[in-house]
């Protein structure tokens, strides 16, 4: 699981779980989730993370609407959400192309305790490359992947009402734009 900013810097990475674990499980047990929940409970409500449909809607994590009617504000929200979330898919692509050992069979052939350390170091080096604008020609031809895939998994959340209200408010502003 990766959280990045709009400049493709990796702000959080968690490679402690094997690939068979769903991102939502990793999110639910992550320090990043607890950090954002604490900020929300402390009254900070001016920023959100964007997640795909496999994540539960939370007041600090905006997800797309499931099967919105064609031409509706919800469909417009989903399109804008997908465009904005594209940055994480591009970041992952650049990250894996920069550190080719992360490509392929999606596993590092090291002890389970060592593989997350390699990913963490690669993330730091990726951020150094971003900071110093290291230009890797092999990354320039990286095409943008399809970033909107819907998951059938429905996750529950204790913050669902507040999160739904936030997402509805964002969606309502789109009808005025």
Tab-separated table of N, CA and C in Angstrom:
chain	number	residue	atom	x	y	z
A	1	UNK	N	0.842	-1.172	0.000
A	1	UNK	CA	0.000	0.000	0.000
A	1	UNK	C	0.887	1.234	0.000
A	2	UNK	N	0.518	2.182	-0.843
A	2	UNK	CA	1.286	3.424	-0.963
A	2	UNK	C	0.338	4.616	-0.861
A	3	UNK	N	0.782	5.622	-0.129
A	3	UNK	CA	0.131	6.935	-0.122
A	3	UNK	C	1.165	7.903	-0.693
A	4	UNK	N	0.736	8.693	-1.676
A	4	UNK	CA	1.672	9.653	-2.277
A	4	UNK	C	1.021	11.026	-2.342
A	5	UNK	N	1.845	12.025	-2.632
A	5	UNK	CA	1.308	13.372	-2.814
A	5	UNK	C	1.221	13.692	-4.300
A	6	UNK	N	0.835	14.901	-4.615
A	6	UNK	CA	0.633	15.288	-6.014
A	6	UNK	C	1.939	15.436	-6.795
A	7	UNK	N	3.072	15.354	-6.126
A	7	UNK	CA	4.371	15.450	-6.799
A	7	UNK	C	5.030	14.076	-6.940
A	8	UNK	N	4.277	13.034	-6.669
A	8	UNK	CA	4.716	11.641	-6.763
A	8	UNK	C	5.691	11.232	-5.659
A	9	UNK	N	5.763	12.013	-4.592
A	9	UNK	CA	6.569	11.607	-3.443
A	9	UNK	C	5.754	10.606	-2.629
A	10	UNK	N	6.418	9.559	-2.217
A	10	UNK	CA	5.760	8.537	-1.405
A	10	UNK	C	5.751	9.016	0.035
A	11	UNK	N	4.555	9.179	0.586
A	11	UNK	CA	4.395	9.672	1.959
A	11	UNK	C	4.209	8.548	2.962
A	12	UNK	N	3.796	7.396	2.468
A	12	UNK	CA	3.609	6.237	3.338
A	12	UNK	C	3.673	4.998	2.465
A	13	UNK	N	4.380	4.000	2.929
A	13	UNK	CA	4.420	2.718	2.230
A	13	UNK	C	4.368	1.617	3.283
A	14	UNK	N	3.624	0.575	2.982
A	14	UNK	CA	3.540	-0.560	3.890
A	14	UNK	C	3.681	-1.827	3.060
A	15	UNK	N	4.822	-2.480	3.182
A	15	UNK	CA	5.096	-3.705	2.434
A	15	UNK	C	5.247	-4.894	3.379
A	16	UNK	N	4.630	-4.822	4.541
A	16	UNK	CA	4.782	-5.874	5.536
A	16	UNK	C	3.902	-7.092	5.272
A	17	UNK	N	2.933	-6.951	4.381
A	17	UNK	CA	1.986	-8.030	4.147
A	17	UNK	C	2.214	-8.647	2.780
A	18	UNK	N	1.997	-9.962	2.651
A	18	UNK	CA	2.137	-10.578	1.334
A	18	UNK	C	1.069	-10.080	0.370
A	19	UNK	N	1.304	-10.270	-0.907
A	19	UNK	CA	0.411	-9.773	-1.943
A	19	UNK	C	-0.998	-10.316	-1.879
A	20	UNK	N	-1.211	-11.400	-1.150
A	20	UNK	CA	-2.557	-11.970	-1.050
A	20	UNK	C	-3.462	-11.155	-0.132
A	21	UNK	N	-2.904	-10.230	0.637
A	21	UNK	CA	-3.709	-9.377	1.513
A	21	UNK	C	-4.310	-8.236	0.710
A	22	UNK	N	-5.573	-7.971	0.958
A	22	UNK	CA	-6.255	-6.876	0.262
A	22	UNK	C	-5.779	-5.545	0.825
A	23	UNK	N	-5.706	-4.525	-0.056
A	23	UNK	CA	-5.269	-3.195	0.376
A	23	UNK	C	-6.111	-2.675	1.537
A	24	UNK	N	-7.396	-2.972	1.536
A	24	UNK	CA	-8.264	-2.460	2.607
A	24	UNK	C	-7.871	-3.049	3.960
A	25	UNK	N	-7.438	-4.303	3.988
A	25	UNK	CA	-6.973	-4.898	5.246
A	25	UNK	C	-5.702	-4.190	5.721
A	26	UNK	N	-4.784	-3.977	4.790
A	26	UNK	CA	-3.532	-3.300	5.135
A	26	UNK	C	-3.838	-1.901	5.662
A	27	UNK	N	-4.764	-1.194	4.988
A	27	UNK	CA	-5.175	0.135	5.429
A	27	UNK	C	-5.766	0.082	6.826
A	28	UNK	N	-6.643	-0.867	7.083
A	28	UNK	CA	-7.340	-0.940	8.370
A	28	UNK	C	-6.409	-1.166	9.555
A	29	UNK	N	-5.265	-1.796	9.329
A	29	UNK	CA	-4.327	-2.044	10.428
A	29	UNK	C	-3.111	-1.122	10.375
A	30	UNK	N	-3.134	-0.139	9.472
A	30	UNK	CA	-1.956	0.711	9.285
A	30	UNK	C	-1.899	1.873	10.271
A	31	UNK	N	-0.679	2.337	10.507
A	31	UNK	CA	-0.481	3.546	11.298
A	31	UNK	C	-1.041	4.759	10.570
A	32	UNK	N	-1.026	4.731	9.242
A	32	UNK	CA	-1.555	5.855	8.460
A	32	UNK	C	-3.040	6.048	8.736
A	33	UNK	N	-3.797	4.968	8.818
A	33	UNK	CA	-5.228	5.089	9.106
A	33	UNK	C	-5.442	5.689	10.495
A	34	UNK	N	-4.710	5.182	11.454
A	34	UNK	CA	-4.859	5.704	12.821
A	34	UNK	C	-4.452	7.171	12.901
A	35	UNK	N	-3.419	7.555	12.158
A	35	UNK	CA	-2.977	8.941	12.109
A	35	UNK	C	-4.090	9.844	11.578
A	36	UNK	N	-4.695	9.445	10.454
A	36	UNK	CA	-5.754	10.263	9.846
A	36	UNK	C	-7.026	10.258	10.687
A	37	UNK	N	-7.312	9.152	11.336
A	37	UNK	CA	-8.463	9.104	12.232
A	37	UNK	C	-8.259	10.056	13.413
A	38	UNK	N	-7.051	10.059	13.977
A	38	UNK	CA	-6.762	10.959	15.104
A	38	UNK	C	-6.889	12.418	14.677
A	39	UNK	N	-6.356	12.761	13.492
A	39	UNK	CA	-6.494	14.130	12.997
A	39	UNK	C	-7.971	14.508	12.872
A	40	UNK	N	-8.771	13.595	12.370
A	40	UNK	CA	-10.202	13.851	12.220
A	40	UNK	C	-10.853	14.064	13.594
A	41	UNK	N	-10.544	13.186	14.532
A	41	UNK	CA	-11.124	13.297	15.874
A	41	UNK	C	-10.646	14.551	16.604
A	42	UNK	N	-9.460	15.046	16.240
A	42	UNK	CA	-8.934	16.288	16.816
A	42	UNK	C	-9.504	17.534	16.135
A	43	UNK	N	-10.399	17.330	15.161
A	43	UNK	CA	-11.070	18.452	14.523
A	43	UNK	C	-10.493	18.896	13.193
A	44	UNK	N	-9.427	18.256	12.728
A	44	UNK	CA	-8.853	18.624	11.431
A	44	UNK	C	-9.663	17.944	10.334
A	45	UNK	N	-10.402	18.743	9.591
A	45	UNK	CA	-11.301	18.175	8.589
A	45	UNK	C	-11.188	18.896	7.263
A	46	UNK	N	-9.982	19.243	6.892
A	46	UNK	CA	-9.793	20.027	5.673
A	46	UNK	C	-8.990	19.299	4.597
A	47	UNK	N	-8.758	18.011	4.757
A	47	UNK	CA	-8.057	17.261	3.713
A	47	UNK	C	-8.535	15.811	3.732
A	48	UNK	N	-8.394	15.164	2.558
A	48	UNK	CA	-8.829	13.782	2.416
A	48	UNK	C	-7.834	13.004	1.584
A	49	UNK	N	-7.789	11.726	1.846
A	49	UNK	CA	-7.093	10.799	0.979
A	49	UNK	C	-8.106	10.275	-0.027
A	50	UNK	N	-7.637	9.807	-1.172
A	50	UNK	CA	-8.508	9.213	-2.172
A	50	UNK	C	-8.189	7.730	-2.278
A	51	UNK	N	-9.216	6.913	-2.199
A	51	UNK	CA	-9.029	5.472	-2.331
A	51	UNK	C	-9.962	4.912	-3.381
A	52	UNK	N	-9.640	3.725	-3.878
A	52	UNK	CA	-10.524	3.113	-4.860
A	52	UNK	C	-11.705	2.445	-4.162
A	53	UNK	N	-12.553	1.795	-4.929
A	53	UNK	CA	-13.793	1.229	-4.397
A	53	UNK	C	-13.568	0.062	-3.444
A	54	UNK	N	-12.362	-0.443	-3.353
A	54	UNK	CA	-12.067	-1.530	-2.426
A	54	UNK	C	-11.914	-1.077	-0.988
A	55	UNK	N	-11.872	0.218	-0.768
A	55	UNK	CA	-11.726	0.763	0.574
A	55	UNK	C	-13.079	1.204	1.113
A	56	UNK	N	-13.208	1.222	2.425
A	56	UNK	CA	-14.417	1.739	3.061
A	56	UNK	C	-14.384	3.261	3.036
A	57	UNK	N	-15.531	3.853	2.808
A	57	UNK	CA	-15.669	5.305	2.869
A	57	UNK	C	-15.506	5.753	4.314
A	58	UNK	N	-14.603	6.696	4.549
A	58	UNK	CA	-14.374	7.250	5.878
A	58	UNK	C	-14.259	8.755	5.730
A	59	UNK	N	-14.466	9.508	6.802
A	59	UNK	CA	-14.423	10.971	6.686
A	59	UNK	C	-13.093	11.512	6.178
A	60	UNK	N	-12.030	10.768	6.271
A	60	UNK	CA	-10.711	11.189	5.803
A	60	UNK	C	-10.271	10.400	4.567
A	61	UNK	N	-11.138	9.521	4.062
A	61	UNK	CA	-10.825	8.686	2.898
A	61	UNK	C	-12.035	8.667	1.969
A	62	UNK	N	-11.938	9.408	0.879
A	62	UNK	CA	-13.038	9.482	-0.075
A	62	UNK	C	-12.894	8.366	-1.113
A	63	UNK	N	-13.994	7.690	-1.361
A	63	UNK	CA	-14.048	6.600	-2.334
A	63	UNK	C	-15.109	6.925	-3.378
A	64	UNK	N	-15.097	6.239	-4.507
A	64	UNK	CA	-16.109	6.512	-5.531
A	64	UNK	C	-17.486	5.974	-5.126
A	65	UNK	N	-18.518	6.518	-5.759
A	65	UNK	CA	-19.866	5.984	-5.610
A	65	UNK	C	-19.944	4.675	-6.383
A	66	UNK	N	-20.719	3.742	-5.887
A	66	UNK	CA	-20.912	2.479	-6.599
A	66	UNK	C	-22.060	2.625	-7.583
A	67	UNK	N	-21.800	2.300	-8.821
A	67	UNK	CA	-22.772	2.317	-9.919
A	67	UNK	C	-23.677	3.552	-9.924
A	68	UNK	N	-23.109	4.726	-10.120
A	68	UNK	CA	-23.936	5.937	-10.164
A	68	UNK	C	-24.723	5.999	-11.473
A	69	UNK	N	-25.899	6.626	-11.447
A	69	UNK	CA	-26.679	6.770	-12.688
A	69	UNK	C	-25.918	7.610	-13.710
A	70	UNK	N	-26.093	7.260	-14.961
A	70	UNK	CA	-25.426	7.972	-16.039
A	70	UNK	C	-25.853	9.438	-16.057
A	71	UNK	N	-24.870	10.330	-16.165
A	71	UNK	CA	-25.138	11.763	-16.215
A	71	UNK	C	-25.398	12.407	-14.871
A	72	UNK	N	-25.307	11.658	-13.801
A	72	UNK	CA	-25.600	12.193	-12.462
A	72	UNK	C	-24.384	12.911	-11.883
A	73	UNK	N	-24.599	13.742	-10.855
A	73	UNK	CA	-23.465	14.361	-10.156
A	73	UNK	C	-22.514	13.315	-9.568
A	74	UNK	N	-23.066	12.173	-9.153
A	74	UNK	CA	-22.239	11.101	-8.602
A	74	UNK	C	-21.285	10.542	-9.666
A	75	UNK	N	-21.782	10.427	-10.901
A	75	UNK	CA	-20.917	9.959	-11.986
A	75	UNK	C	-19.811	10.984	-12.254
A	76	UNK	N	-20.172	12.256	-12.214
A	76	UNK	CA	-19.178	13.319	-12.413
A	76	UNK	C	-18.128	13.269	-11.298
A	77	UNK	N	-18.593	13.085	-10.062
A	77	UNK	CA	-17.678	12.945	-8.922
A	77	UNK	C	-16.714	11.784	-9.172
A	78	UNK	N	-17.247	10.639	-9.608
A	78	UNK	CA	-16.400	9.470	-9.846
A	78	UNK	C	-15.333	9.738	-10.898
A	79	UNK	N	-15.701	10.459	-11.956
A	79	UNK	CA	-14.729	10.764	-13.007
A	79	UNK	C	-13.623	11.676	-12.491
A	80	UNK	N	-14.007	12.690	-11.735
A	80	UNK	CA	-13.009	13.609	-11.164
A	80	UNK	C	-12.155	12.880	-10.131
A	81	UNK	N	-12.792	12.045	-9.318
A	81	UNK	CA	-12.086	11.248	-8.312
A	81	UNK	C	-11.043	10.353	-8.989
A	82	UNK	N	-11.434	9.690	-10.074
A	82	UNK	CA	-10.519	8.797	-10.784
A	82	UNK	C	-9.342	9.563	-11.375
A	83	UNK	N	-9.610	10.739	-11.932
A	83	UNK	CA	-8.516	11.559	-12.482
A	83	UNK	C	-7.550	11.975	-11.387
A	84	UNK	N	-8.083	12.382	-10.250
A	84	UNK	CA	-7.227	12.825	-9.150
A	84	UNK	C	-6.440	11.651	-8.569
A	85	UNK	N	-7.056	10.482	-8.496
A	85	UNK	CA	-6.401	9.306	-7.936
A	85	UNK	C	-5.357	8.714	-8.873
A	86	UNK	N	-5.369	9.139	-10.105
A	86	UNK	CA	-4.423	8.654	-11.096
A	86	UNK	C	-2.972	8.852	-10.662
A	87	UNK	N	-2.707	9.858	-9.862
A	87	UNK	CA	-1.337	10.152	-9.437
A	87	UNK	C	-0.722	8.975	-8.682
A	88	UNK	N	-1.505	8.274	-7.879
A	88	UNK	CA	-0.939	7.150	-7.131
A	88	UNK	C	-0.595	6.004	-8.081
A	89	UNK	N	-1.403	5.792	-9.101
A	89	UNK	CA	-1.094	4.741	-10.075
A	89	UNK	C	0.167	5.086	-10.867
A	90	UNK	N	0.298	6.342	-11.242
A	90	UNK	CA	1.508	6.782	-11.945
A	90	UNK	C	2.733	6.659	-11.030
A	91	UNK	N	2.568	7.029	-9.771
A	91	UNK	CA	3.665	6.928	-8.809
A	91	UNK	C	4.121	5.487	-8.668
A	92	UNK	N	3.182	4.574	-8.539
A	92	UNK	CA	3.529	3.156	-8.410
A	92	UNK	C	4.254	2.677	-9.667
A	93	UNK	N	3.782	3.103	-10.838
A	93	UNK	CA	4.446	2.722	-12.086
A	93	UNK	C	5.870	3.235	-12.163
A	94	UNK	N	6.069	4.504	-11.818
A	94	UNK	CA	7.418	5.088	-11.830
A	94	UNK	C	8.298	4.392	-10.796
A	95	UNK	N	7.760	4.167	-9.626
A	95	UNK	CA	8.487	3.518	-8.535
A	95	UNK	C	8.957	2.122	-8.961
A	96	UNK	N	8.060	1.330	-9.527
A	96	UNK	CA	8.428	-0.027	-9.940
A	96	UNK	C	9.380	-0.026	-11.130
A	97	UNK	N	9.226	0.926	-12.033
A	97	UNK	CA	10.159	1.005	-13.158
A	97	UNK	C	11.530	1.489	-12.721
A	98	UNK	N	11.558	2.341	-11.731
A	98	UNK	CA	12.837	2.851	-11.221
A	98	UNK	C	13.583	1.741	-10.483
A	99	UNK	N	12.857	0.901	-9.767
A	99	UNK	CA	13.442	-0.202	-9.002
A	99	UNK	C	12.853	-1.499	-9.535
A	100	UNK	N	13.477	-1.994	-10.594
A	100	UNK	CA	12.948	-3.127	-11.359
A	100	UNK	C	12.774	-4.386	-10.510
A	101	UNK	N	13.475	-4.479	-9.398
A	101	UNK	CA	13.317	-5.658	-8.537
A	101	UNK	C	11.900	-5.738	-7.974
A	102	UNK	N	11.151	-4.632	-8.040
A	102	UNK	CA	9.778	-4.614	-7.527
A	102	UNK	C	8.767	-5.043	-8.586
A	103	UNK	N	9.224	-5.240	-9.812
A	103	UNK	CA	8.351	-5.694	-10.906
A	103	UNK	C	8.301	-7.214	-10.937
A	104	UNK	N	7.629	-7.725	-11.913
A	104	UNK	CA	7.676	-9.155	-12.175
A	104	UNK	C	6.706	-9.935	-11.330
A	105	UNK	N	7.208	-10.937	-10.670
A	105	UNK	CA	6.366	-11.872	-9.928
A	105	UNK	C	5.778	-11.252	-8.667
A	106	UNK	N	6.026	-9.971	-8.455
A	106	UNK	CA	5.486	-9.226	-7.324
A	106	UNK	C	5.958	-9.774	-5.978
A	107	UNK	N	7.156	-10.298	-5.975
A	107	UNK	CA	7.730	-10.739	-4.722
A	107	UNK	C	9.242	-10.593	-4.771
A	108	UNK	N	9.793	-10.269	-3.639
A	108	UNK	CA	11.250	-10.221	-3.511
A	108	UNK	C	11.689	-11.534	-2.888
A	109	UNK	N	12.724	-12.136	-3.417
A	109	UNK	CA	13.181	-13.439	-2.930
A	109	UNK	C	14.152	-13.271	-1.769
A	110	UNK	N	13.639	-12.732	-0.690
A	110	UNK	CA	14.396	-12.533	0.541
A	110	UNK	C	13.542	-13.000	1.701
A	111	UNK	N	14.141	-13.053	2.854
A	111	UNK	CA	13.400	-13.410	4.060
A	111	UNK	C	12.236	-12.433	4.241
A	112	UNK	N	11.125	-12.890	4.814
A	112	UNK	CA	9.955	-12.013	4.979
A	112	UNK	C	10.246	-10.722	5.742
A	113	UNK	N	11.206	-10.728	6.622
A	113	UNK	CA	11.526	-9.504	7.370
A	113	UNK	C	12.383	-8.546	6.548
A	114	UNK	N	13.062	-9.065	5.518
A	114	UNK	CA	13.979	-8.252	4.731
A	114	UNK	C	13.273	-7.516	3.579
A	115	UNK	N	12.280	-8.142	2.968
A	115	UNK	CA	11.606	-7.558	1.801
A	115	UNK	C	10.995	-6.184	2.107
A	116	UNK	N	10.287	-6.006	3.227
A	116	UNK	CA	9.763	-4.657	3.512
A	116	UNK	C	10.856	-3.608	3.689
A	117	UNK	N	11.997	-4.006	4.212
A	117	UNK	CA	13.114	-3.066	4.351
A	117	UNK	C	13.602	-2.609	2.981
A	118	UNK	N	13.657	-3.524	2.030
A	118	UNK	CA	14.081	-3.177	0.672
A	118	UNK	C	13.095	-2.196	0.053
A	119	UNK	N	11.799	-2.444	0.220
A	119	UNK	CA	10.773	-1.550	-0.320
A	119	UNK	C	10.873	-0.177	0.338
A	120	UNK	N	11.072	-0.141	1.648
A	120	UNK	CA	11.187	1.139	2.356
A	120	UNK	C	12.390	1.940	1.863
A	121	UNK	N	13.533	1.284	1.682
A	121	UNK	CA	14.724	1.975	1.190
A	121	UNK	C	14.491	2.455	-0.237
A	122	UNK	N	13.861	1.626	-1.057
A	122	UNK	CA	13.552	2.029	-2.434
A	122	UNK	C	12.628	3.248	-2.433
A	123	UNK	N	11.667	3.295	-1.514
A	123	UNK	CA	10.759	4.454	-1.434
A	123	UNK	C	11.527	5.716	-1.057
A	124	UNK	N	12.457	5.609	-0.136
A	124	UNK	CA	13.271	6.766	0.242
A	124	UNK	C	14.107	7.227	-0.950
A	125	UNK	N	14.727	6.289	-1.641
A	125	UNK	CA	15.531	6.648	-2.808
A	125	UNK	C	14.665	7.247	-3.917
A	126	UNK	N	13.463	6.732	-4.081
A	126	UNK	CA	12.510	7.305	-5.045
A	126	UNK	C	12.245	8.769	-4.704
A	127	UNK	N	11.991	9.043	-3.429
A	127	UNK	CA	11.729	10.419	-3.004
A	127	UNK	C	12.948	11.318	-3.213
A	128	UNK	N	14.130	10.785	-3.007
A	128	UNK	CA	15.355	11.557	-3.266
A	128	UNK	C	15.427	11.889	-4.753
A	129	UNK	N	15.109	10.909	-5.598
A	129	UNK	CA	15.106	11.156	-7.050
A	129	UNK	C	14.087	12.225	-7.424
A	130	UNK	N	12.925	12.184	-6.817
A	130	UNK	CA	11.892	13.197	-7.085
A	130	UNK	C	12.401	14.567	-6.626
A	131	UNK	N	12.945	14.634	-5.409
A	131	UNK	CA	13.412	15.899	-4.850
A	131	UNK	C	14.490	16.541	-5.721
A	132	UNK	N	15.450	15.734	-6.173
A	132	UNK	CA	16.554	16.261	-6.972
A	132	UNK	C	16.281	16.192	-8.475
A	133	UNK	N	15.054	15.864	-8.813
A	133	UNK	CA	14.611	15.825	-10.216
A	133	UNK	C	15.501	14.950	-11.078
A	134	UNK	N	15.824	13.785	-10.547
A	134	UNK	CA	16.600	12.816	-11.312
A	134	UNK	C	15.713	12.328	-12.442
A	135	UNK	N	16.189	12.475	-13.649
A	135	UNK	CA	15.408	12.135	-14.826
A	135	UNK	C	15.870	10.786	-15.344
A	136	UNK	N	14.999	9.809	-15.304
A	136	UNK	CA	15.302	8.481	-15.799
A	136	UNK	C	14.559	8.297	-17.113
A	137	UNK	N	15.299	8.182	-18.216
A	137	UNK	CA	14.683	8.101	-19.539
A	137	UNK	C	13.736	6.915	-19.672
A	138	UNK	N	14.002	5.824	-18.969
A	138	UNK	CA	13.122	4.664	-19.070
A	138	UNK	C	11.761	4.941	-18.458
A	139	UNK	N	11.656	5.961	-17.616
A	139	UNK	CA	10.385	6.286	-16.976
A	139	UNK	C	9.539	7.211	-17.827
A	140	UNK	N	10.151	7.901	-18.780
A	140	UNK	CA	9.428	8.883	-19.569
A	140	UNK	C	8.385	8.257	-20.473
A	141	UNK	N	8.565	7.002	-20.864
A	141	UNK	CA	7.610	6.328	-21.735
A	141	UNK	C	6.570	5.542	-20.952
A	142	UNK	N	6.529	5.747	-19.653
A	142	UNK	CA	5.572	5.045	-18.814
A	142	UNK	C	4.168	5.528	-19.121
A	143	UNK	N	3.362	4.669	-19.712
A	143	UNK	CA	1.989	5.064	-20.032
A	143	UNK	C	1.133	5.026	-18.774
A	144	UNK	N	0.108	5.857	-18.764
A	144	UNK	CA	-0.768	5.915	-17.613
A	144	UNK	C	-1.692	4.709	-17.621
A	145	UNK	N	-1.746	3.954	-16.524
A	145	UNK	CA	-2.593	2.771	-16.474
A	145	UNK	C	-4.054	3.139	-16.271
A	146	UNK	N	-4.917	2.179	-16.497
A	146	UNK	CA	-6.331	2.360	-16.195
A	146	UNK	C	-6.466	2.359	-14.681
A	147	UNK	N	-6.964	3.443	-14.123
A	147	UNK	CA	-6.911	3.590	-12.674
A	147	UNK	C	-8.250	3.386	-11.989
A	148	UNK	N	-9.302	3.073	-12.727
A	148	UNK	CA	-10.584	2.948	-12.063
A	148	UNK	C	-11.125	1.543	-12.226
A	149	UNK	N	-10.933	0.723	-11.206
A	149	UNK	CA	-11.493	-0.611	-11.201
A	149	UNK	C	-12.372	-0.738	-9.980
A	150	UNK	N	-13.539	-1.266	-10.187
A	150	UNK	CA	-14.502	-1.358	-9.098
A	150	UNK	C	-14.374	-2.695	-8.405
A	151	UNK	N	-14.410	-2.692	-7.096
A	151	UNK	CA	-14.356	-3.912	-6.308
A	151	UNK	C	-15.744	-4.223	-5.787
A	152	UNK	N	-16.076	-5.503	-5.664
A	152	UNK	CA	-17.380	-5.889	-5.141
A	152	UNK	C	-17.387	-5.979	-3.629
A	153	UNK	N	-16.216	-5.825	-3.033
A	153	UNK	CA	-16.139	-5.944	-1.585
A	153	UNK	C	-16.757	-4.715	-0.926
A	154	UNK	N	-17.683	-4.945	-0.010
A	154	UNK	CA	-18.304	-3.841	0.720
A	154	UNK	C	-17.771	-3.883	2.143
A	155	UNK	N	-17.176	-2.788	2.556
A	155	UNK	CA	-16.579	-2.723	3.879
A	155	UNK	C	-17.413	-1.822	4.778
A	156	UNK	N	-17.518	-2.196	6.034
A	156	UNK	CA	-18.282	-1.363	6.958
A	156	UNK	C	-17.367	-0.349	7.622
A	157	UNK	N	-17.980	0.732	8.125
A	157	UNK	CA	-17.206	1.780	8.772
A	157	UNK	C	-18.049	2.431	9.844
A	158	UNK	N	-17.435	2.700	10.977
A	158	UNK	CA	-18.158	3.382	12.042
A	158	UNK	C	-18.384	4.843	11.701
A	159	UNK	N	-17.673	5.353	10.730
A	159	UNK	CA	-17.791	6.750	10.334
A	159	UNK	C	-18.596	6.918	9.051
A	160	UNK	N	-19.329	5.900	8.654
A	160	UNK	CA	-19.970	5.896	7.346
A	160	UNK	C	-20.896	7.090	7.134
A	161	UNK	N	-21.708	7.462	8.124
A	161	UNK	CA	-22.631	8.591	7.946
A	161	UNK	C	-21.877	9.895	7.713
A	162	UNK	N	-20.869	10.163	8.535
A	162	UNK	CA	-20.090	11.400	8.368
A	162	UNK	C	-19.375	11.395	7.025
A	163	UNK	N	-18.807	10.260	6.664
A	163	UNK	CA	-18.097	10.162	5.392
A	163	UNK	C	-19.048	10.354	4.219
A	164	UNK	N	-20.224	9.766	4.311
A	164	UNK	CA	-21.214	9.923	3.237
A	164	UNK	C	-21.625	11.377	3.091
A	165	UNK	N	-21.809	12.071	4.195
A	165	UNK	CA	-22.173	13.488	4.143
A	165	UNK	C	-21.068	14.316	3.491
A	166	UNK	N	-19.825	14.018	3.815
A	166	UNK	CA	-18.701	14.738	3.214
A	166	UNK	C	-18.669	14.493	1.712
A	167	UNK	N	-18.789	13.219	1.322
A	167	UNK	CA	-18.737	12.898	-0.104
A	167	UNK	C	-19.924	13.521	-0.842
A	168	UNK	N	-21.105	13.515	-0.230
A	168	UNK	CA	-22.284	14.143	-0.844
A	168	UNK	C	-22.080	15.651	-0.992
A	169	UNK	N	-21.454	16.290	0.005
A	169	UNK	CA	-21.194	17.732	-0.070
A	169	UNK	C	-20.225	18.040	-1.206
A	170	UNK	N	-19.197	17.209	-1.358
A	170	UNK	CA	-18.262	17.396	-2.465
A	170	UNK	C	-19.000	17.227	-3.790
A	171	UNK	N	-19.815	16.192	-3.847
A	171	UNK	CA	-20.579	15.922	-5.073
A	171	UNK	C	-21.518	17.076	-5.392
A	172	UNK	N	-22.149	17.657	-4.378
A	172	UNK	CA	-23.077	18.774	-4.585
A	172	UNK	C	-22.364	19.990	-5.155
A	173	UNK	N	-21.124	20.202	-4.747
A	173	UNK	CA	-20.394	21.355	-5.290
A	173	UNK	C	-20.086	21.165	-6.770
A	174	UNK	N	-20.039	19.923	-7.223
A	174	UNK	CA	-19.745	19.662	-8.625
A	174	UNK	C	-20.893	20.073	-9.541
A	175	UNK	N	-22.103	20.100	-9.006
A	175	UNK	CA	-23.239	20.511	-9.838
A	175	UNK	C	-23.222	22.023	-10.058
A	176	UNK	N	-22.505	22.747	-9.198
A	176	UNK	CA	-22.418	24.198	-9.329
A	176	UNK	C	-21.250	24.626	-10.199
A	177	UNK	N	-20.348	23.691	-10.501
A	177	UNK	CA	-19.143	24.028	-11.275
A	177	UNK	C	-19.456	23.987	-12.761
